[in-house]
Tab-separated table of C-alpha atoms in Angstrom:
chain	number	residue	atom	x	y	z
U	1024	UNK	CA	70.024	-169.368	-39.246
U	1025	UNK	CA	71.920	-166.990	-37.319
U	1026	UNK	CA	70.126	-164.313	-38.564
U	1027	UNK	CA	66.254	-165.947	-38.157
U	1028	UNK	CA	67.429	-166.463	-34.709
U	1029	UNK	CA	68.050	-162.691	-34.523
U	1030	UNK	CA	65.430	-161.604	-36.051
U	1031	UNK	CA	62.809	-163.826	-33.889
U	1032	UNK	CA	64.483	-161.917	-30.472
U	1033	UNK	CA	63.684	-158.571	-31.608
U	1034	UNK	CA	64.609	-156.951	-28.055
U	1035	UNK	CA	68.381	-156.857	-26.976
U	1036	UNK	CA	69.216	-158.888	-29.942
U	1037	UNK	CA	71.697	-156.340	-31.767
U	1038	UNK	CA	73.173	-156.983	-27.681
U	1039	UNK	CA	72.998	-160.584	-28.082
U	1040	UNK	CA	74.169	-161.240	-31.388
U	1041	UNK	CA	76.698	-159.071	-31.022
U	1042	UNK	CA	77.998	-160.519	-27.903
U	1043	UNK	CA	77.748	-163.670	-29.391
U	1044	UNK	CA	79.997	-162.881	-32.336
U	1045	UNK	CA	82.419	-161.181	-29.902
U	1046	UNK	CA	82.199	-164.478	-27.771
U	1047	UNK	CA	82.733	-166.933	-30.748
U	1048	UNK	CA	86.803	-166.432	-31.305
U	1049	UNK	CA	87.914	-166.989	-27.755
U	1050	UNK	CA	86.481	-166.083	-24.571
U	1051	UNK	CA	89.704	-165.104	-23.003
U	1052	UNK	CA	90.228	-162.326	-25.579
U	1053	UNK	CA	86.884	-161.320	-25.618
U	1054	UNK	CA	86.698	-161.059	-21.949
U	1055	UNK	CA	90.092	-158.895	-22.406
U	1056	UNK	CA	88.315	-156.811	-24.603
U	1057	UNK	CA	85.776	-155.606	-22.293
U	1058	UNK	CA	85.869	-152.822	-19.790
U	1059	UNK	CA	87.300	-154.663	-16.514
U	1060	UNK	CA	84.981	-153.842	-14.105
U	1061	UNK	CA	82.244	-156.036	-16.210
U	1062	UNK	CA	84.837	-158.900	-17.360
U	1063	UNK	CA	82.029	-161.852	-17.322
U	1064	UNK	CA	78.356	-159.520	-17.469
U	1065	UNK	CA	78.521	-160.524	-21.295
U	1066	UNK	CA	78.662	-163.966	-20.778
U	1067	UNK	CA	76.850	-164.185	-18.129
U	1068	UNK	CA	73.728	-162.348	-19.576
U	1069	UNK	CA	74.133	-164.782	-22.491
U	1070	UNK	CA	74.616	-167.601	-20.553
U	1071	UNK	CA	71.401	-166.613	-18.656
U	1072	UNK	CA	69.153	-166.162	-21.456
U	1073	UNK	CA	70.287	-169.402	-23.088
U	1074	UNK	CA	70.113	-171.925	-20.055
U	1075	UNK	CA	66.590	-170.063	-19.663
U	1076	UNK	CA	65.499	-171.036	-22.396
U	1077	UNK	CA	67.190	-174.037	-22.465
U	1078	UNK	CA	65.377	-175.345	-19.543
U	1079	UNK	CA	62.023	-173.952	-20.841
U	1080	UNK	CA	62.224	-171.193	-17.868
U	1081	UNK	CA	58.323	-170.071	-18.154
U	1082	UNK	CA	58.878	-168.151	-15.198
U	1083	UNK	CA	58.326	-163.976	-16.486
U	1084	UNK	CA	60.745	-162.679	-13.628
U	1085	UNK	CA	63.868	-165.002	-13.669
U	1086	UNK	CA	64.107	-163.755	-17.583
U	1087	UNK	CA	62.728	-160.068	-17.321
U	1088	UNK	CA	65.500	-159.753	-14.949
U	1089	UNK	CA	68.016	-160.146	-17.872
U	1090	UNK	CA	65.888	-158.607	-20.487
U	1091	UNK	CA	64.466	-154.750	-20.249
U	1092	UNK	CA	60.424	-153.877	-19.930
U	1093	UNK	CA	58.945	-155.017	-23.731
U	1094	UNK	CA	60.659	-158.152	-23.185
U	1095	UNK	CA	58.400	-159.200	-20.709
U	1096	UNK	CA	55.440	-158.926	-23.137
U	1097	UNK	CA	57.382	-161.144	-25.524
U	1098	UNK	CA	57.474	-163.594	-22.204
U	1099	UNK	CA	53.728	-163.562	-22.216
U	1100	UNK	CA	53.216	-164.912	-25.465
U	1101	UNK	CA	55.821	-167.270	-25.026
U	1102	UNK	CA	53.993	-168.646	-21.977
U	1103	UNK	CA	50.909	-168.439	-23.951
U	1104	UNK	CA	51.802	-170.752	-27.052
U	1105	UNK	CA	53.736	-172.591	-24.489
U	1106	UNK	CA	50.607	-173.957	-22.781
U	1107	UNK	CA	48.934	-174.351	-26.087
U	1108	UNK	CA	51.926	-176.093	-26.568
U	1109	UNK	CA	51.488	-178.619	-23.901
U	1110	UNK	CA	47.591	-178.695	-24.481
U	1111	UNK	CA	48.117	-180.340	-27.498
U	1112	UNK	CA	51.050	-182.944	-27.467
U	1113	UNK	CA	50.375	-184.827	-30.572
U	1114	UNK	CA	51.178	-182.025	-32.443
U	1115	UNK	CA	54.465	-181.941	-32.087
U	1116	UNK	CA	55.418	-185.429	-31.992
U	1117	UNK	CA	56.637	-184.604	-35.765
U	1118	UNK	CA	58.596	-182.372	-33.711
U	1119	UNK	CA	59.813	-184.585	-30.767
U	1120	UNK	CA	60.721	-187.667	-33.463
U	1121	UNK	CA	62.751	-184.969	-35.738
U	1122	UNK	CA	65.321	-183.902	-32.908
U	1123	UNK	CA	65.339	-187.342	-32.102
U	1124	UNK	CA	66.736	-188.445	-35.436
U	1125	UNK	CA	68.144	-185.287	-35.616
U	1126	UNK	CA	66.830	-184.731	-39.402
U	1127	UNK	CA	65.573	-181.306	-39.986
U	1128	UNK	CA	63.894	-182.593	-42.872
U	1129	UNK	CA	60.365	-184.676	-40.847
U	1130	UNK	CA	57.389	-183.369	-40.357
U	1131	UNK	CA	55.948	-180.362	-41.755
U	1132	UNK	CA	55.352	-178.843	-38.509
U	1133	UNK	CA	58.667	-178.974	-37.260
U	1134	UNK	CA	60.084	-177.454	-40.350
U	1135	UNK	CA	59.969	-173.843	-39.461
U	1136	UNK	CA	61.285	-174.950	-35.901
U	1137	UNK	CA	63.787	-176.995	-37.883
U	1138	UNK	CA	65.851	-174.637	-38.805
U	1139	UNK	CA	66.746	-173.123	-35.568
U	1140	UNK	CA	67.952	-176.256	-34.349
U	1141	UNK	CA	71.764	-175.887	-35.227
U	1142	UNK	CA	72.314	-172.692	-34.279
U	1143	UNK	CA	71.222	-174.253	-30.705
U	1144	UNK	CA	74.891	-176.524	-30.248
U	1145	UNK	CA	76.646	-173.799	-31.728
U	1146	UNK	CA	75.502	-171.427	-28.907
U	1147	UNK	CA	75.928	-174.303	-26.501
U	1148	UNK	CA	79.295	-174.850	-27.024
U	1149	UNK	CA	79.901	-170.993	-26.391
U	1150	UNK	CA	78.827	-171.547	-23.279
U	1151	UNK	CA	79.020	-173.507	-20.129
U	1152	UNK	CA	76.390	-176.381	-20.323
U	1153	UNK	CA	77.963	-179.204	-20.841
U	1154	UNK	CA	75.800	-181.900	-21.066
U	1155	UNK	CA	73.680	-180.119	-23.540
U	1156	UNK	CA	75.998	-180.122	-26.234
U	1157	UNK	CA	75.003	-184.025	-26.389
U	1158	UNK	CA	73.035	-183.109	-28.961
U	1159	UNK	CA	75.387	-183.947	-31.847
U	1160	UNK	CA	78.110	-185.387	-29.871
U	1161	UNK	CA	79.022	-188.766	-29.773
U	1162	UNK	CA	78.480	-189.011	-26.015
U	1163	UNK	CA	78.579	-192.753	-24.540
U	1164	UNK	CA	76.440	-191.616	-21.488
U	1165	UNK	CA	73.194	-193.193	-21.670
U	1166	UNK	CA	71.397	-190.386	-20.443
U	1167	UNK	CA	72.088	-188.589	-23.751
U	1168	UNK	CA	69.987	-191.358	-25.620
U	1169	UNK	CA	67.475	-191.714	-22.950
U	1170	UNK	CA	66.221	-188.131	-24.140
U	1171	UNK	CA	65.481	-188.530	-27.480
U	1172	UNK	CA	63.752	-192.000	-26.809
U	1173	UNK	CA	61.486	-190.873	-24.365
U	1174	UNK	CA	58.470	-189.238	-25.014
U	1175	UNK	CA	58.429	-187.082	-22.074
U	1176	UNK	CA	62.127	-186.212	-22.207
U	1177	UNK	CA	64.216	-183.106	-22.002
U	1178	UNK	CA	63.572	-182.992	-26.045
U	1179	UNK	CA	60.436	-180.542	-26.094
U	1180	UNK	CA	61.803	-178.664	-23.298
U	1181	UNK	CA	64.639	-177.992	-25.032
U	1182	UNK	CA	62.925	-176.501	-28.229
U	1183	UNK	CA	59.537	-175.634	-27.513
U	1184	UNK	CA	61.180	-172.475	-26.846
U	1185	UNK	CA	62.677	-171.419	-30.476
U	1186	UNK	CA	58.737	-172.908	-31.912
U	1187	UNK	CA	57.285	-170.576	-29.852
U	1188	UNK	CA	59.599	-167.817	-30.755
U	1189	UNK	CA	59.431	-169.047	-34.372
U	1190	UNK	CA	55.614	-169.209	-34.728
U	1191	UNK	CA	55.389	-165.794	-32.194
U	1192	UNK	CA	55.889	-163.411	-35.179
U	1193	UNK	CA	54.749	-164.739	-37.532
U	1194	UNK	CA	51.439	-166.199	-35.902
U	1195	UNK	CA	51.083	-164.020	-33.071
U	1196	UNK	CA	52.081	-160.996	-34.103
U	1197	UNK	CA	50.263	-159.040	-31.802
U	1198	UNK	CA	49.119	-161.520	-29.234
U	1199	UNK	CA	50.031	-159.470	-26.195
U	1200	UNK	CA	47.373	-160.776	-23.229
U	1201	UNK	CA	49.144	-162.299	-20.232
U	1202	UNK	CA	47.861	-164.897	-18.978
U	1203	UNK	CA	48.320	-165.577	-15.310
U	1204	UNK	CA	50.225	-169.563	-14.607
U	1205	UNK	CA	48.407	-171.974	-12.719
U	1206	UNK	CA	50.443	-173.845	-9.681
U	1207	UNK	CA	51.212	-176.491	-11.526
U	1208	UNK	CA	52.574	-175.310	-14.404
U	1209	UNK	CA	55.009	-174.123	-11.974
U	1210	UNK	CA	55.881	-177.162	-9.853
U	1211	UNK	CA	55.705	-179.248	-13.396
U	1212	UNK	CA	58.741	-176.909	-14.896
U	1213	UNK	CA	60.506	-177.311	-11.454
U	1214	UNK	CA	59.902	-180.912	-11.449
U	1215	UNK	CA	61.747	-181.124	-14.963
U	1216	UNK	CA	64.031	-179.097	-14.461
U	1217	UNK	CA	64.907	-180.974	-11.067
U	1218	UNK	CA	64.961	-184.385	-13.393
U	1219	UNK	CA	66.843	-183.044	-15.752
U	1220	UNK	CA	69.481	-181.778	-13.206
U	1221	UNK	CA	69.363	-185.152	-11.107
U	1222	UNK	CA	69.754	-186.731	-14.450
U	1223	UNK	CA	73.437	-184.685	-15.188
U	1224	UNK	CA	74.008	-185.550	-11.635
U	1225	UNK	CA	73.549	-188.938	-11.762
U	1226	UNK	CA	75.677	-189.249	-15.148
U	1227	UNK	CA	78.964	-187.200	-13.491
U	1228	UNK	CA	78.581	-189.289	-10.321
U	1229	UNK	CA	78.941	-192.909	-12.570
U	1230	UNK	CA	81.450	-190.579	-14.887
U	1231	UNK	CA	83.781	-190.276	-12.070
U	1232	UNK	CA	83.232	-193.956	-10.188
U	1233	UNK	CA	84.330	-195.346	-13.745
U	1234	UNK	CA	87.066	-193.430	-14.244
U	1235	UNK	CA	87.954	-193.731	-10.919
U	1236	UNK	CA	88.215	-197.250	-11.327
U	1237	UNK	CA	89.958	-197.189	-14.420
U	1238	UNK	CA	92.833	-195.311	-12.949
U	1239	UNK	CA	92.816	-197.844	-10.631
U	1240	UNK	CA	93.251	-200.926	-12.831
U	1241	UNK	CA	95.928	-199.224	-14.588
U	1242	UNK	CA	97.560	-198.882	-11.558
U	1243	UNK	CA	97.357	-202.106	-10.276
U	1244	UNK	CA	98.284	-203.465	-13.726
U	1245	UNK	CA	101.153	-200.931	-13.715
U	1246	UNK	CA	101.808	-202.165	-9.920
U	1247	UNK	CA	102.052	-205.794	-10.647
U	1248	UNK	CA	105.053	-205.363	-13.595
U	1249	UNK	CA	106.909	-203.410	-11.974
U	1250	UNK	CA	106.730	-205.620	-9.161
U	1251	UNK	CA	107.850	-208.796	-11.004
U	1252	UNK	CA	110.314	-206.857	-13.038
U	1253	UNK	CA	111.942	-205.870	-9.417
U	1254	UNK	CA	112.006	-209.472	-8.275
U	1255	UNK	CA	113.170	-210.632	-11.667
U	1256	UNK	CA	115.832	-207.909	-10.553
U	1257	UNK	CA	116.503	-209.091	-7.168
U	1258	UNK	CA	116.966	-212.511	-8.064
U	1259	UNK	CA	119.774	-211.512	-10.671
U	1260	UNK	CA	121.938	-209.220	-8.464
U	1261	UNK	CA	120.942	-210.688	-4.873
U	1262	UNK	CA	120.212	-214.540	-4.853
U	1263	UNK	CA	120.686	-214.962	-1.356
U	1264	UNK	CA	118.665	-212.513	-0.694
U	1265	UNK	CA	115.477	-214.236	-2.439
U	1266	UNK	CA	116.493	-217.072	0.035
U	1267	UNK	CA	116.240	-215.630	2.776
U	1268	UNK	CA	112.358	-216.707	3.072
U	1269	UNK	CA	111.366	-217.846	6.275
U	1270	UNK	CA	111.711	-221.798	5.445
U	1271	UNK	CA	109.342	-222.908	9.204
U	1272	UNK	CA	106.263	-222.301	8.736
U	1273	UNK	CA	105.262	-223.260	12.236
U	1274	UNK	CA	104.625	-220.486	15.429
U	1275	UNK	CA	107.809	-220.242	17.030
U	1276	UNK	CA	108.511	-216.999	19.191
U	1277	UNK	CA	110.750	-214.407	18.546
U	1278	UNK	CA	110.690	-211.497	20.780
U	1279	UNK	CA	109.072	-211.084	23.920
U	1280	UNK	CA	107.469	-208.901	26.083
U	1281	UNK	CA	109.265	-208.275	29.640
U	1282	UNK	CA	106.226	-209.687	31.332
A	416	UNK	CA	81.895	-199.886	-29.262
A	417	UNK	CA	85.282	-200.305	-27.009
A	418	UNK	CA	84.844	-199.142	-23.641
A	419	UNK	CA	86.965	-195.851	-23.272
A	420	UNK	CA	89.552	-196.603	-20.836
A	421	UNK	CA	90.847	-193.424	-20.216
A	422	UNK	CA	89.985	-192.205	-16.927
A	423	UNK	CA	91.112	-188.668	-17.867
A	424	UNK	CA	88.068	-189.168	-21.566
A	425	UNK	CA	85.911	-190.870	-18.917
A	426	UNK	CA	85.713	-188.194	-16.265
A	427	UNK	CA	84.965	-185.766	-19.233
A	428	UNK	CA	88.521	-183.601	-18.629
A	429	UNK	CA	89.444	-184.572	-22.249
A	430	UNK	CA	86.377	-182.879	-23.338
A	431	UNK	CA	85.315	-180.422	-21.573
A	432	UNK	CA	88.947	-178.717	-20.988
A	433	UNK	CA	91.172	-180.753	-23.209
A	434	UNK	CA	91.716	-182.171	-26.692
A	435	UNK	CA	92.896	-185.745	-26.782
A	436	UNK	CA	96.313	-185.965	-26.656
A	437	UNK	CA	98.995	-188.624	-26.209
A	438	UNK	CA	101.046	-188.495	-23.111
A	439	UNK	CA	104.687	-188.242	-23.633
A	440	UNK	CA	106.115	-186.497	-20.514
A	441	UNK	CA	105.455	-188.048	-16.946
A	442	UNK	CA	103.663	-185.608	-14.649
A	443	UNK	CA	103.827	-186.186	-10.932
A	444	UNK	CA	101.847	-183.884	-8.449
A	445	UNK	CA	102.431	-184.758	-5.155
A	446	UNK	CA	100.501	-183.399	-1.932
A	447	UNK	CA	102.042	-183.919	1.272
A	448	UNK	CA	103.422	-187.626	-0.049
A	449	UNK	CA	100.177	-188.557	-1.459
A	450	UNK	CA	100.665	-188.594	-5.426
A	451	UNK	CA	97.154	-187.360	-7.256
A	452	UNK	CA	95.698	-190.394	-9.046
A	453	UNK	CA	93.330	-189.699	-11.900
A	454	UNK	CA	89.930	-189.112	-10.145
A	455	UNK	CA	91.435	-189.952	-6.504
A	456	UNK	CA	89.472	-187.503	-4.039
A	457	UNK	CA	91.176	-184.816	-2.066
A	458	UNK	CA	90.066	-182.753	0.672
A	459	UNK	CA	90.429	-178.950	0.503
A	460	UNK	CA	92.501	-179.127	3.801
A	461	UNK	CA	95.052	-181.348	2.345
A	462	UNK	CA	95.490	-179.543	-0.796
A	463	UNK	CA	95.883	-175.602	1.208
A	464	UNK	CA	99.868	-175.497	0.296
A	465	UNK	CA	101.177	-175.780	-3.438
A	466	UNK	CA	101.964	-179.184	-4.349
A	467	UNK	CA	105.419	-180.377	-5.118
A	468	UNK	CA	104.997	-181.457	-8.801
A	469	UNK	CA	108.136	-183.574	-10.973
A	470	UNK	CA	108.336	-183.784	-14.108
A	471	UNK	CA	110.494	-185.943	-16.891
A	472	UNK	CA	111.607	-185.353	-20.160
A	473	UNK	CA	115.507	-185.651	-20.506
A	474	UNK	CA	116.707	-182.222	-21.837
A	475	UNK	CA	117.263	-179.282	-19.268
A	476	UNK	CA	116.867	-176.684	-22.330
A	477	UNK	CA	113.362	-178.250	-22.820
A	478	UNK	CA	110.990	-175.763	-20.552
A	479	UNK	CA	107.608	-176.723	-19.628
A	480	UNK	CA	104.226	-174.539	-18.724
A	481	UNK	CA	101.513	-175.664	-16.043
A	482	UNK	CA	98.428	-174.759	-15.565
A	483	UNK	CA	95.898	-175.963	-12.817
A	484	UNK	CA	92.320	-175.470	-13.235
A	485	UNK	CA	88.998	-175.786	-11.811
A	486	UNK	CA	86.339	-176.670	-14.981
A	487	UNK	CA	82.999	-177.071	-12.286
A	488	UNK	CA	83.560	-173.318	-10.591
A	489	UNK	CA	81.122	-172.840	-9.162
A	490	UNK	CA	79.341	-175.545	-8.885
A	491	UNK	CA	79.431	-178.591	-11.596
A	492	UNK	CA	76.046	-178.368	-12.175
A	493	UNK	CA	76.081	-174.701	-13.012
A	494	UNK	CA	79.599	-174.299	-14.294
A	495	UNK	CA	79.971	-170.836	-15.159
A	496	UNK	CA	83.088	-169.545	-14.497
A	497	UNK	CA	84.424	-172.583	-16.191
A	498	UNK	CA	87.786	-172.684	-15.897
A	499	UNK	CA	88.794	-171.465	-11.996
A	500	UNK	CA	92.553	-170.451	-12.743
A	501	UNK	CA	94.466	-172.083	-9.302
A	502	UNK	CA	98.186	-171.774	-10.508
A	503	UNK	CA	100.114	-170.808	-14.131
A	504	UNK	CA	104.047	-171.731	-14.141
A	505	UNK	CA	105.778	-171.516	-17.177
A	506	UNK	CA	109.537	-172.010	-18.212
A	507	UNK	CA	109.964	-175.212	-16.020
A	508	UNK	CA	113.008	-177.155	-17.256
A	509	UNK	CA	112.810	-180.759	-18.165
A	510	UNK	CA	113.394	-183.420	-15.210
A	511	UNK	CA	112.741	-180.444	-12.460
A	512	UNK	CA	110.121	-179.457	-10.580
A	513	UNK	CA	107.517	-176.438	-10.417
A	514	UNK	CA	109.987	-174.115	-8.023
A	515	UNK	CA	111.834	-174.591	-10.972
A	516	UNK	CA	109.774	-172.208	-12.975
A	517	UNK	CA	108.572	-168.496	-13.368
A	518	UNK	CA	105.006	-168.718	-11.135
A	519	UNK	CA	102.641	-166.684	-13.210
A	520	UNK	CA	99.864	-166.732	-11.110
A	521	UNK	CA	100.267	-167.532	-7.713
A	522	UNK	CA	98.594	-170.851	-6.538
A	523	UNK	CA	95.308	-169.984	-5.247
A	524	UNK	CA	94.193	-173.159	-2.804
A	525	UNK	CA	91.074	-174.910	-3.591
A	526	UNK	CA	87.768	-174.503	-1.454
A	527	UNK	CA	84.557	-175.777	-3.503
A	528	UNK	CA	81.633	-174.928	-1.718
A	529	UNK	CA	78.980	-177.075	-3.836
A	530	UNK	CA	79.472	-180.004	-5.395
A	531	UNK	CA	82.315	-182.397	-6.025
A	532	UNK	CA	85.182	-180.696	-8.306
A	533	UNK	CA	87.781	-181.859	-10.761
A	534	UNK	CA	91.053	-180.070	-10.443
A	535	UNK	CA	93.555	-180.152	-13.266
A	536	UNK	CA	96.841	-180.102	-13.962
A	537	UNK	CA	97.974	-179.823	-17.358
A	538	UNK	CA	101.574	-179.635	-18.847
A	539	UNK	CA	102.834	-178.179	-22.308
A	540	UNK	CA	106.084	-178.365	-24.179
A	541	UNK	CA	107.114	-174.679	-24.760
A	542	UNK	CA	108.828	-173.910	-28.050
A	543	UNK	CA	111.928	-172.113	-26.276
A	544	UNK	CA	111.797	-169.455	-23.031
A	545	UNK	CA	108.469	-167.247	-23.463
A	546	UNK	CA	106.644	-164.514	-21.822
A	547	UNK	CA	103.355	-165.381	-20.523
A	548	UNK	CA	101.144	-162.689	-19.523
A	549	UNK	CA	98.751	-163.685	-16.786
A	550	UNK	CA	94.675	-163.233	-17.260
A	551	UNK	CA	93.390	-160.010	-16.428
A	552	UNK	CA	90.628	-162.813	-13.893
A	553	UNK	CA	91.394	-166.219	-12.738
A	554	UNK	CA	87.594	-166.919	-13.447
A	555	UNK	CA	86.729	-167.993	-17.251
A	556	UNK	CA	89.731	-168.783	-17.866
A	557	UNK	CA	90.496	-170.825	-21.084
A	558	UNK	CA	93.325	-173.520	-20.926
A	559	UNK	CA	92.485	-175.012	-25.335
A	560	UNK	CA	92.577	-170.735	-25.902
A	561	UNK	CA	95.931	-169.839	-23.520
A	562	UNK	CA	97.378	-173.092	-25.415
A	563	UNK	CA	96.707	-171.662	-28.590
A	564	UNK	CA	97.487	-167.765	-27.720
A	565	UNK	CA	101.142	-169.092	-27.210
A	566	UNK	CA	101.562	-171.825	-29.563
A	567	UNK	CA	101.971	-174.787	-26.786
A	568	UNK	CA	100.110	-177.178	-28.866
A	569	UNK	CA	98.000	-179.968	-27.565
A	570	UNK	CA	99.456	-181.232	-23.605
A	571	UNK	CA	102.287	-183.763	-22.946
A	572	UNK	CA	100.584	-184.855	-19.767
A	573	UNK	CA	97.465	-184.041	-17.536
A	574	UNK	CA	96.330	-185.532	-14.221
A	575	UNK	CA	93.270	-184.756	-12.310
A	576	UNK	CA	91.909	-185.165	-9.012
A	577	UNK	CA	88.162	-184.418	-7.513
A	578	UNK	CA	87.403	-181.706	-4.371
A	579	UNK	CA	84.277	-181.039	-2.683
A	580	UNK	CA	84.512	-179.190	0.550
A	581	UNK	CA	85.508	-179.982	3.590
A	582	UNK	CA	82.237	-181.279	5.604
A	583	UNK	CA	80.712	-182.641	2.066
A	584	UNK	CA	79.528	-186.101	1.747
A	585	UNK	CA	79.008	-187.000	-1.652
A	586	UNK	CA	80.883	-188.924	-4.168
A	587	UNK	CA	82.606	-192.225	-3.368
A	588	UNK	CA	81.321	-194.286	-0.118
A	589	UNK	CA	84.811	-194.520	1.499
């Protein structure tokens, strides 16, 4: 599957696969093996690429900043195919249900696309998008299951890039014409990206709140226990001290102000 | 499924930074007489100088390593510098504090610019006194790999807090 992935991305794949391989054992050793003046550039490139792909970035400029000029044509037919993909959502239903059940052996249309599925989680585990490896994680957070059940959720946006790339070489080997992108496509993507980011932020916020609440509950339980223990000790060693509670509960003067 | 209670798991510290572990040593981190409890919030102005760290245990001949990282650098929605190493102290004898150890990477005061970051203190038990080399840079530190590299095993204690920029208004309404 790694080889399929690297063969689809024809340019930079040597770079990328070597970077990926070298990054897999441990991040720190990778960093130390690279020249000191560009310690994090391989990882950044990989992250950038993955981020762009997984968030379904259809913007040429954001990808071409990483890749070289020959990649632009690559992204040209990526965008074209993606538009076709978006225009025919019904075709991709098998894919969606396939991904939601995490079953690579769903409908025929999904099978060639199913094989790139395993690499993304591995790829994800190497970089820094925590919420996206809820694909096969048992992440209890709600938005995770929501992704898979919601037909218009992130799922189509995570996998179409791979579909497109899978379809690219065999189906459209010489399709090189750039189609100008409409502004509504742009805002649609931006909206989706924003939606995903907002969901993640909301999930983090909920986790934060829940963690703090749990911690407080634990502390309260602990303090109650300690209080009881100390009271017992006090009673045992200083019985007269515990009898010093005020007996009278009526109001009375203690110290008065000079006026 | 029983609801997860451990704040370290709920706050995704176990997961993003650490593997699941059992606490066996007490770890108390105090900034200006305010103790750090999991998930509590501090502002950068309260974190300027290094905290007081007291560790438990019983045998002065056992040594511990303390790591302080920010897994949400530069921002929690885009943590591509995960984890950013803020402090690294080794050879801390049990029952003492961080100032009895060897400061390998000096304390850098947290100054998040975007979002609400988690800052995690992790304590590892050392097999013996050992030479630990400082990494070349603070960003993209990996606590798991570091522990594996120096045979530290699983953590024995951890605590984390949240921090946002001084003028930030995110998070809990207090």
